[in-house]
Amino acid sequence: MSFTEIDKIYDPEKIEERIYQFWLDANVFHGKPNPDKKPYSIVIPPPNVTDRLHMGHAYNNTLQDILIRFKKMLGFETMWMPGTDHAGIATQTVVERDLKQNENKTRHDFGREKFVERVWEWKEKHGAIIIDQLKKLGCACDWERERFTMDEGLSEAVQDVFIKLYERGLIYKGQRIVNWDPASATALADDEVEHKEVQGKLYHIKYYFTDSDEFLVVATTRPETLLGDSGIAIAPDDAEKQHLIGKKVIIPFVNREVAIFADEHVDKEFGSGFVKATPAHDPNDFEMGERHNLDQLVVMDKDGCILKYCVLVNGSEHTEELPIPDFLAGVERFEARKRIVAELRKQGDIVKIEEHVHSIGHSYRSKVPIEPYLSEQWFVKMKPLAEKALEAVHSGKVKLYPEGRYDKTYEHWMNNIRDWCISRQLWWGHRIPAWYNAAGEIKVSATDPSTADEKWTQDPDVLDTWFSSQLWPFSTLGWPEETESLKYFYPTNTLVTGADIIFFWVARMIMAGLEFREEIPFDNVYFNGIVRDENGHKMSKSLGNGIDPLEMIEKYSADAVRYTLLSLSSEGQDIFLGKKDFEIGRNFTNKLWNSFRFLGMHLNEEIIANSNLDDVVSYKKAGKLDLADEWILSRYTTTIRRVTKGFEEFKFHDAVNALHAFFWREYCDWYLELSKPRLYGQDEELRRASITVALFTLKGILKLLHPLIPFITEEIWQHIGLSEKDCIMQVEWPTIDAQFENKNIEADADFLQSLINAVRNIRGEMNVPPKNPASLLISGADDHVAELVKTYLPYFNQLANVDNIQANHELKRPELSAMAVVNKMEVFVPLSGLIDIDKEKQRLEKERTRLDKQLIGLSRKLENNDFLDRAPEQVIEREKQKLQDWRLTLDKITENLEQLSN
């Protein structure tokens, strides 16, 4: 394609799909063991197969993509492992909903085997959608290695880990209080519970002493569980109540006697100081029950409804059933609460009801309040595993970024770790490899141990989704087989994820890696922020404030989405995002395209072939580079350092800021403008030198920008970079060349830019027509400055329409001139002949009068208490800023009027 055929407007819709296919055809994303290169590997946080790409995915995967492309260009053998998670509860829920809506059937209509087949069918049909969407974002994943947490190899790894942990005494089955999700009918781990502050009530209920009209008052937030009470506790340090220890009271409705006892869990200041103990329905009560050998009475079923009988549990055996009143049997738990309170009111046994804010656990998936529930489940003993994982972070083997922000959170989790409930009452997932015979014995085995003489039945439960996810860094590389990929790419280098799963996933991967590979799974963990809406609210379907990244990609381009997200981010902080913000990325990519088009007018194949480092050095040695050339090369070198440091230290925002400032302000706004006199001049050698530096620098900019905006940089590279490599991702990352760094050159260029800006500001403020050439006087200039402005008068002519400069140690200010100060030197621009002085005075006086009136009105508004009380805080702040800006403008108008009067 000739450069005259370059599209005037960059059209990503035409380009991005073609470029991505070009990368796939060139196989540039695939990594393989290479003894000549250092490995750099990342495992993707596997999205659920039910997911569609949201802004959080877009941001997180853009960060990973930046690192992979950056490291590949640095010469590493890179591998970004993609894949998806089977997402037990989420996927089963979606499929069940689909069956109900489309076929009016439940999973029980199919039976387990047929239902699981239907889930696999759904996964094959819908599970790859998010993978295709990641490709649209430009993700350089090693698609040949794509894995799924329930594929054959990973399922084998899961079984192997379960069996090994069981054999090591770290997995056990036991009766414990679990977090029960009645909506999903399954147990949840502690970290799958979201605690929310809820406005509830504290009920003060009479419990009568045995054979007496006297009573004590128990305060509880959950009257529905009193049916399962097996004791009343007081604080050991509550002197007023110690005489009651051993006495018995009657539980309302079930008329069961229970004893009063003392336990350190009780706070004598809370409520009445009497606490009902319900060991089968509260984790703290369960611990008290263990200490005091209390009965464990289950009063609800797994749907959260009251049973017909309380079930007295002893170990794993149900030993006794105690009747529950008919008006409660089968009633949903919160309705049962209402009925119990109503009945107690009738009997006069409610002393008082207080409003009470307290924390209630909710299921992270179904969002319903969880029910603490005594149930037989499988658990992992976590403390032995946590000790090594805690040390890995303490010692710095695993570094958490942003530095210092999450170490204490991690430490808190690990020091307060509890055994992990890993069994789930679902059909979709990794089936627990445990088997039972008729005698109730357990065998843990990957295969059915049944014989002709003895039948064994597999445990119906599946494993928590996070059990398989914790193995992701090494199971995806072939473990338990000792594959070449595992030996080469493990441990991985960087994990990029959200801080909300620091314990769900990050800590467990560290524990699993140390336990089964005796190595950490990754060196660095970068926790990215959350993408919120422009008002700071978390994006969600229920709020309707989400922004579809695919829609934004279609409207603005993938590069624009990526660039916008990174430009609005800062280290580990949340992003506040509105739809119009994507204009930031679109404007930047358009600016890049336009700079390429501008250079394209001066390019041919010979120039492109001779625009490399050696060519620039040759022109430098021959003295053919001017100040602007040497300045841009020096600034380019500084930018390489800043961008490299930003990416290496996970300070992505610093890297983006450095790139934006260098490309937009320094390269486009200054360098290309300063180069125009030579590019359009008659001296062919100077023209070639200038275009060579401009093209060399643009190619460097493309390399630095490529990890961030890969599509447009590849497209431009195909026009100007093929003399180096066919694909920009395979190009060597720019290196710092000390011969280009020159602080003196930068100082001179910065000074000239400040002078030009001063003249531009004066022209703008004084309303000088652009066509009228100005003169410039610099007082306080030494010989170096005088020579500098004389030599580079063309810069002033090009950018500020200045055709005459005088610079001396001491110059008097001309009459009717505007003044500025640059580097302690007075700068004068004579206005006589440039503008109509009287007319400009009248304009400024009129503007001053207008602003005076506006300031009075706005000041009164901000003194109005009614406005201050009703207006949102951001509106008030906006008005205050407007007032400040108007005052500054008024000061400037007054200053300009004074200059015109002198």
PDB file of C-alpha atoms in Angstrom, residues 432-574:
ATOM      1  CA  ILE A 432     -15.869 -36.493  46.098  1.00  0.00           C
ATOM      2  CA  PRO A 433     -13.779 -39.694  45.664  1.00  0.00           C
ATOM      3  CA  ALA A 434     -15.108 -41.292  48.850  1.00  0.00           C
ATOM      4  CA  TRP A 435     -17.112 -44.508  49.003  1.00  0.00           C
ATOM      5  CA  TYR A 436     -19.359 -46.139  51.621  1.00  0.00           C
ATOM      6  CA  ASN A 437     -20.359 -49.750  52.192  1.00  0.00           C
ATOM      7  CA  ALA A 438     -23.441 -51.057  53.941  1.00  0.00           C
ATOM      8  CA  ALA A 439     -21.651 -50.953  57.291  1.00  0.00           C
ATOM      9  CA  GLY A 440     -20.986 -47.207  56.900  1.00  0.00           C
ATOM     10  CA  GLU A 441     -17.245 -47.611  56.427  1.00  0.00           C
ATOM     11  CA  ILE A 442     -15.408 -45.082  54.241  1.00  0.00           C
ATOM     12  CA  LYS A 443     -12.856 -45.693  51.509  1.00  0.00           C
ATOM     13  CA  VAL A 444     -11.195 -42.830  49.647  1.00  0.00           C
ATOM     14  CA  SER A 445     -10.302 -43.956  46.145  1.00  0.00           C
ATOM     15  CA  ALA A 446     -10.176 -42.605  42.595  1.00  0.00           C
ATOM     16  CA  THR A 447     -11.977 -45.738  41.371  1.00  0.00           C
ATOM     17  CA  ASP A 448     -14.995 -47.748  42.533  1.00  0.00           C
ATOM     18  CA  PRO A 449     -13.741 -50.274  45.127  1.00  0.00           C
ATOM     19  CA  SER A 450     -16.821 -52.502  44.707  1.00  0.00           C
ATOM     20  CA  THR A 451     -16.285 -56.230  44.304  1.00  0.00           C
ATOM     21  CA  ALA A 452     -18.589 -59.107  43.515  1.00  0.00           C
ATOM     22  CA  ASP A 453     -19.010 -59.619  47.257  1.00  0.00           C
ATOM     23  CA  GLU A 454     -19.286 -56.047  48.456  1.00  0.00           C
ATOM     24  CA  LYS A 455     -21.024 -52.989  47.016  1.00  0.00           C
ATOM     25  CA  TRP A 456     -19.594 -49.513  47.652  1.00  0.00           C
ATOM     26  CA  THR A 457     -21.538 -46.317  46.934  1.00  0.00           C
ATOM     27  CA  GLN A 458     -19.863 -43.017  46.066  1.00  0.00           C
ATOM     28  CA  ASP A 459     -20.438 -39.931  48.195  1.00  0.00           C
ATOM     29  CA  PRO A 460     -23.126 -37.844  46.435  1.00  0.00           C
ATOM     30  CA  ASP A 461     -21.498 -34.482  47.201  1.00  0.00           C
ATOM     31  CA  VAL A 462     -19.127 -32.536  44.975  1.00  0.00           C
ATOM     32  CA  LEU A 463     -16.119 -30.439  45.927  1.00  0.00           C
ATOM     33  CA  ASP A 464     -16.150 -26.702  46.415  1.00  0.00           C
ATOM     34  CA  THR A 465     -15.231 -24.986  43.123  1.00  0.00           C
ATOM     35  CA  TRP A 466     -12.239 -23.345  44.813  1.00  0.00           C
ATOM     36  CA  PHE A 467     -10.800 -26.792  45.589  1.00  0.00           C
ATOM     37  CA  SER A 468      -9.984 -27.276  41.906  1.00  0.00           C
ATOM     38  CA  SER A 469      -9.151 -23.597  41.324  1.00  0.00           C
ATOM     39  CA  GLN A 470      -6.425 -23.698  43.984  1.00  0.00           C
ATOM     40  CA  LEU A 471      -4.498 -26.156  41.768  1.00  0.00           C
ATOM     41  CA  TRP A 472      -4.770 -23.986  38.641  1.00  0.00           C
ATOM     42  CA  PRO A 473      -1.098 -22.837  38.403  1.00  0.00           C
ATOM     43  CA  PHE A 474       0.264 -26.397  38.238  1.00  0.00           C
ATOM     44  CA  SER A 475      -2.665 -28.636  37.246  1.00  0.00           C
ATOM     45  CA  THR A 476      -3.001 -26.695  33.982  1.00  0.00           C
ATOM     46  CA  LEU A 477       0.622 -27.543  33.178  1.00  0.00           C
ATOM     47  CA  GLY A 478       0.053 -31.288  33.409  1.00  0.00           C
ATOM     48  CA  TRP A 479       0.519 -32.113  37.100  1.00  0.00           C
ATOM     49  CA  PRO A 480       0.540 -34.761  38.568  1.00  0.00           C
ATOM     50  CA  GLU A 481       2.642 -35.713  35.531  1.00  0.00           C
ATOM     51  CA  GLU A 482       6.080 -34.064  35.563  1.00  0.00           C
ATOM     52  CA  THR A 483       5.709 -32.472  32.130  1.00  0.00           C
ATOM     53  CA  GLU A 484       8.316 -30.334  30.385  1.00  0.00           C
ATOM     54  CA  SER A 485       5.924 -27.378  30.506  1.00  0.00           C
ATOM     55  CA  LEU A 486       5.474 -27.806  34.252  1.00  0.00           C
ATOM     56  CA  LYS A 487       9.226 -27.913  34.840  1.00  0.00           C
ATOM     57  CA  TYR A 488       9.807 -24.856  32.633  1.00  0.00           C
ATOM     58  CA  PHE A 489       6.866 -22.532  33.391  1.00  0.00           C
ATOM     59  CA  TYR A 490       6.235 -23.356  37.076  1.00  0.00           C
ATOM     60  CA  PRO A 491       6.429 -21.427  39.354  1.00  0.00           C
ATOM     61  CA  THR A 492       4.590 -18.809  37.325  1.00  0.00           C
ATOM     62  CA  ASN A 493       5.697 -15.209  37.608  1.00  0.00           C
ATOM     63  CA  THR A 494       2.727 -12.939  38.136  1.00  0.00           C
ATOM     64  CA  LEU A 495      -0.883 -13.252  39.176  1.00  0.00           C
ATOM     65  CA  VAL A 496      -3.241 -10.361  38.459  1.00  0.00           C
ATOM     66  CA  THR A 497      -6.518 -10.570  40.326  1.00  0.00           C
ATOM     67  CA  GLY A 498      -8.990  -8.783  42.581  1.00  0.00           C
ATOM     68  CA  ALA A 499      -8.359  -8.322  46.286  1.00  0.00           C
ATOM     69  CA  ASP A 500     -11.830  -9.729  47.023  1.00  0.00           C
ATOM     70  CA  ILE A 501     -10.502 -13.245  46.400  1.00  0.00           C
ATOM     71  CA  ILE A 502      -7.242 -12.895  48.328  1.00  0.00           C
ATOM     72  CA  PHE A 503      -8.331 -15.792  50.538  1.00  0.00           C
ATOM     73  CA  PHE A 504     -10.833 -17.549  48.267  1.00  0.00           C
ATOM     74  CA  TRP A 505      -8.110 -18.196  45.716  1.00  0.00           C
ATOM     75  CA  VAL A 506      -4.742 -16.487  46.199  1.00  0.00           C
ATOM     76  CA  ALA A 507      -3.928 -17.872  49.649  1.00  0.00           C
ATOM     77  CA  ARG A 508      -5.195 -21.337  48.740  1.00  0.00           C
ATOM     78  CA  MET A 509      -3.037 -21.447  45.609  1.00  0.00           C
ATOM     79  CA  ILE A 510      -0.003 -20.587  47.730  1.00  0.00           C
ATOM     80  CA  MET A 511      -0.908 -23.333  50.207  1.00  0.00           C
ATOM     81  CA  ALA A 512      -1.525 -25.894  47.456  1.00  0.00           C
ATOM     82  CA  GLY A 513       1.656 -24.980  45.575  1.00  0.00           C
ATOM     83  CA  LEU A 514       3.809 -25.376  48.679  1.00  0.00           C
ATOM     84  CA  GLU A 515       2.093 -28.618  49.686  1.00  0.00           C
ATOM     85  CA  PHE A 516       2.211 -30.390  46.324  1.00  0.00           C
ATOM     86  CA  ARG A 517       5.091 -28.728  44.457  1.00  0.00           C
ATOM     87  CA  GLU A 518       7.116 -27.530  47.454  1.00  0.00           C
ATOM     88  CA  GLU A 519       7.318 -24.230  45.579  1.00  0.00           C
ATOM     89  CA  ILE A 520       5.321 -21.040  45.579  1.00  0.00           C
ATOM     90  CA  PRO A 521       2.899 -20.844  42.616  1.00  0.00           C
ATOM     91  CA  PHE A 522       3.912 -17.285  41.613  1.00  0.00           C
ATOM     92  CA  ASP A 523       6.422 -14.614  42.580  1.00  0.00           C
ATOM     93  CA  ASN A 524       4.179 -11.550  42.454  1.00  0.00           C
ATOM     94  CA  VAL A 525       0.492 -10.852  42.974  1.00  0.00           C
ATOM     95  CA  TYR A 526      -0.949  -7.582  41.697  1.00  0.00           C
ATOM     96  CA  PHE A 527      -4.387  -6.709  43.069  1.00  0.00           C
ATOM     97  CA  ASN A 528      -6.238  -4.465  40.654  1.00  0.00           C
ATOM     98  CA  GLY A 529      -9.027  -2.130  41.727  1.00  0.00           C
ATOM     99  CA  ILE A 530     -12.746  -2.455  41.060  1.00  0.00           C
ATOM    100  CA  VAL A 531     -14.360  -0.748  38.072  1.00  0.00           C
ATOM    101  CA  ARG A 532     -17.211   1.399  39.412  1.00  0.00           C
ATOM    102  CA  ASP A 533     -19.680   3.707  37.733  1.00  0.00           C
ATOM    103  CA  GLU A 534     -18.956   7.433  37.516  1.00  0.00           C
ATOM    104  CA  ASN A 535     -20.660   8.008  40.888  1.00  0.00           C
ATOM    105  CA  GLY A 536     -18.492   5.433  42.611  1.00  0.00           C
ATOM    106  CA  HIS A 537     -21.123   2.687  42.826  1.00  0.00           C
ATOM    107  CA  LYS A 538     -20.162  -0.894  42.051  1.00  0.00           C
ATOM    108  CA  MET A 539     -21.501  -1.895  38.646  1.00  0.00           C
ATOM    109  CA  SER A 540     -24.284  -4.467  38.856  1.00  0.00           C
ATOM    110  CA  LYS A 541     -27.228  -5.808  36.885  1.00  0.00           C
ATOM    111  CA  SER A 542     -29.650  -4.893  39.673  1.00  0.00           C
ATOM    112  CA  LEU A 543     -28.571  -1.240  39.644  1.00  0.00           C
ATOM    113  CA  GLY A 544     -28.549  -1.154  35.839  1.00  0.00           C
ATOM    114  CA  ASN A 545     -25.320   0.860  35.900  1.00  0.00           C
ATOM    115  CA  GLY A 546     -23.046  -1.609  34.136  1.00  0.00           C
ATOM    116  CA  ILE A 547     -21.212  -0.720  30.937  1.00  0.00           C
ATOM    117  CA  ASP A 548     -20.889  -3.515  28.384  1.00  0.00           C
ATOM    118  CA  PRO A 549     -17.242  -3.637  27.229  1.00  0.00           C
ATOM    119  CA  LEU A 550     -18.255  -5.343  23.963  1.00  0.00           C
ATOM    120  CA  GLU A 551     -20.577  -2.438  23.213  1.00  0.00           C
ATOM    121  CA  MET A 552     -17.762   0.017  23.946  1.00  0.00           C
ATOM    122  CA  ILE A 553     -15.323  -2.002  21.797  1.00  0.00           C
ATOM    123  CA  GLU A 554     -17.808  -1.876  18.929  1.00  0.00           C
ATOM    124  CA  LYS A 555     -18.323   1.864  19.346  1.00  0.00           C
ATOM    125  CA  TYR A 556     -14.811   3.046  20.220  1.00  0.00           C
ATOM    126  CA  SER A 557     -12.393   0.093  19.571  1.00  0.00           C
ATOM    127  CA  ALA A 558     -10.646  -2.424  21.807  1.00  0.00           C
ATOM    128  CA  ASP A 559      -7.591  -0.166  22.013  1.00  0.00           C
ATOM    129  CA  ALA A 560      -9.751   2.738  23.174  1.00  0.00           C
ATOM    130  CA  VAL A 561     -11.327   0.586  25.915  1.00  0.00           C
ATOM    131  CA  ARG A 562      -7.923  -0.620  27.098  1.00  0.00           C
ATOM    132  CA  TYR A 563      -6.331   2.827  27.007  1.00  0.00           C
ATOM    133  CA  THR A 564      -9.243   4.476  28.817  1.00  0.00           C
ATOM    134  CA  LEU A 565      -9.268   1.924  31.637  1.00  0.00           C
ATOM    135  CA  LEU A 566      -5.536   2.327  32.212  1.00  0.00           C
ATOM    136  CA  SER A 567      -5.577   6.105  31.945  1.00  0.00           C
ATOM    137  CA  LEU A 568      -8.293   6.333  34.623  1.00  0.00           C
ATOM    138  CA  SER A 569      -6.616   3.868  36.968  1.00  0.00           C
ATOM    139  CA  SER A 570      -3.997   4.421  39.595  1.00  0.00           C
ATOM    140  CA  GLU A 571      -2.042   1.862  41.537  1.00  0.00           C
ATOM    141  CA  GLY A 572      -4.548  -0.626  42.950  1.00  0.00           C
ATOM    142  CA  GLN A 573      -7.302   2.016  43.229  1.00  0.00           C
ATOM    143  CA  ASP A 574     -10.863   1.674  41.975  1.00  0.00           C
TER     144      ASP A 574
END
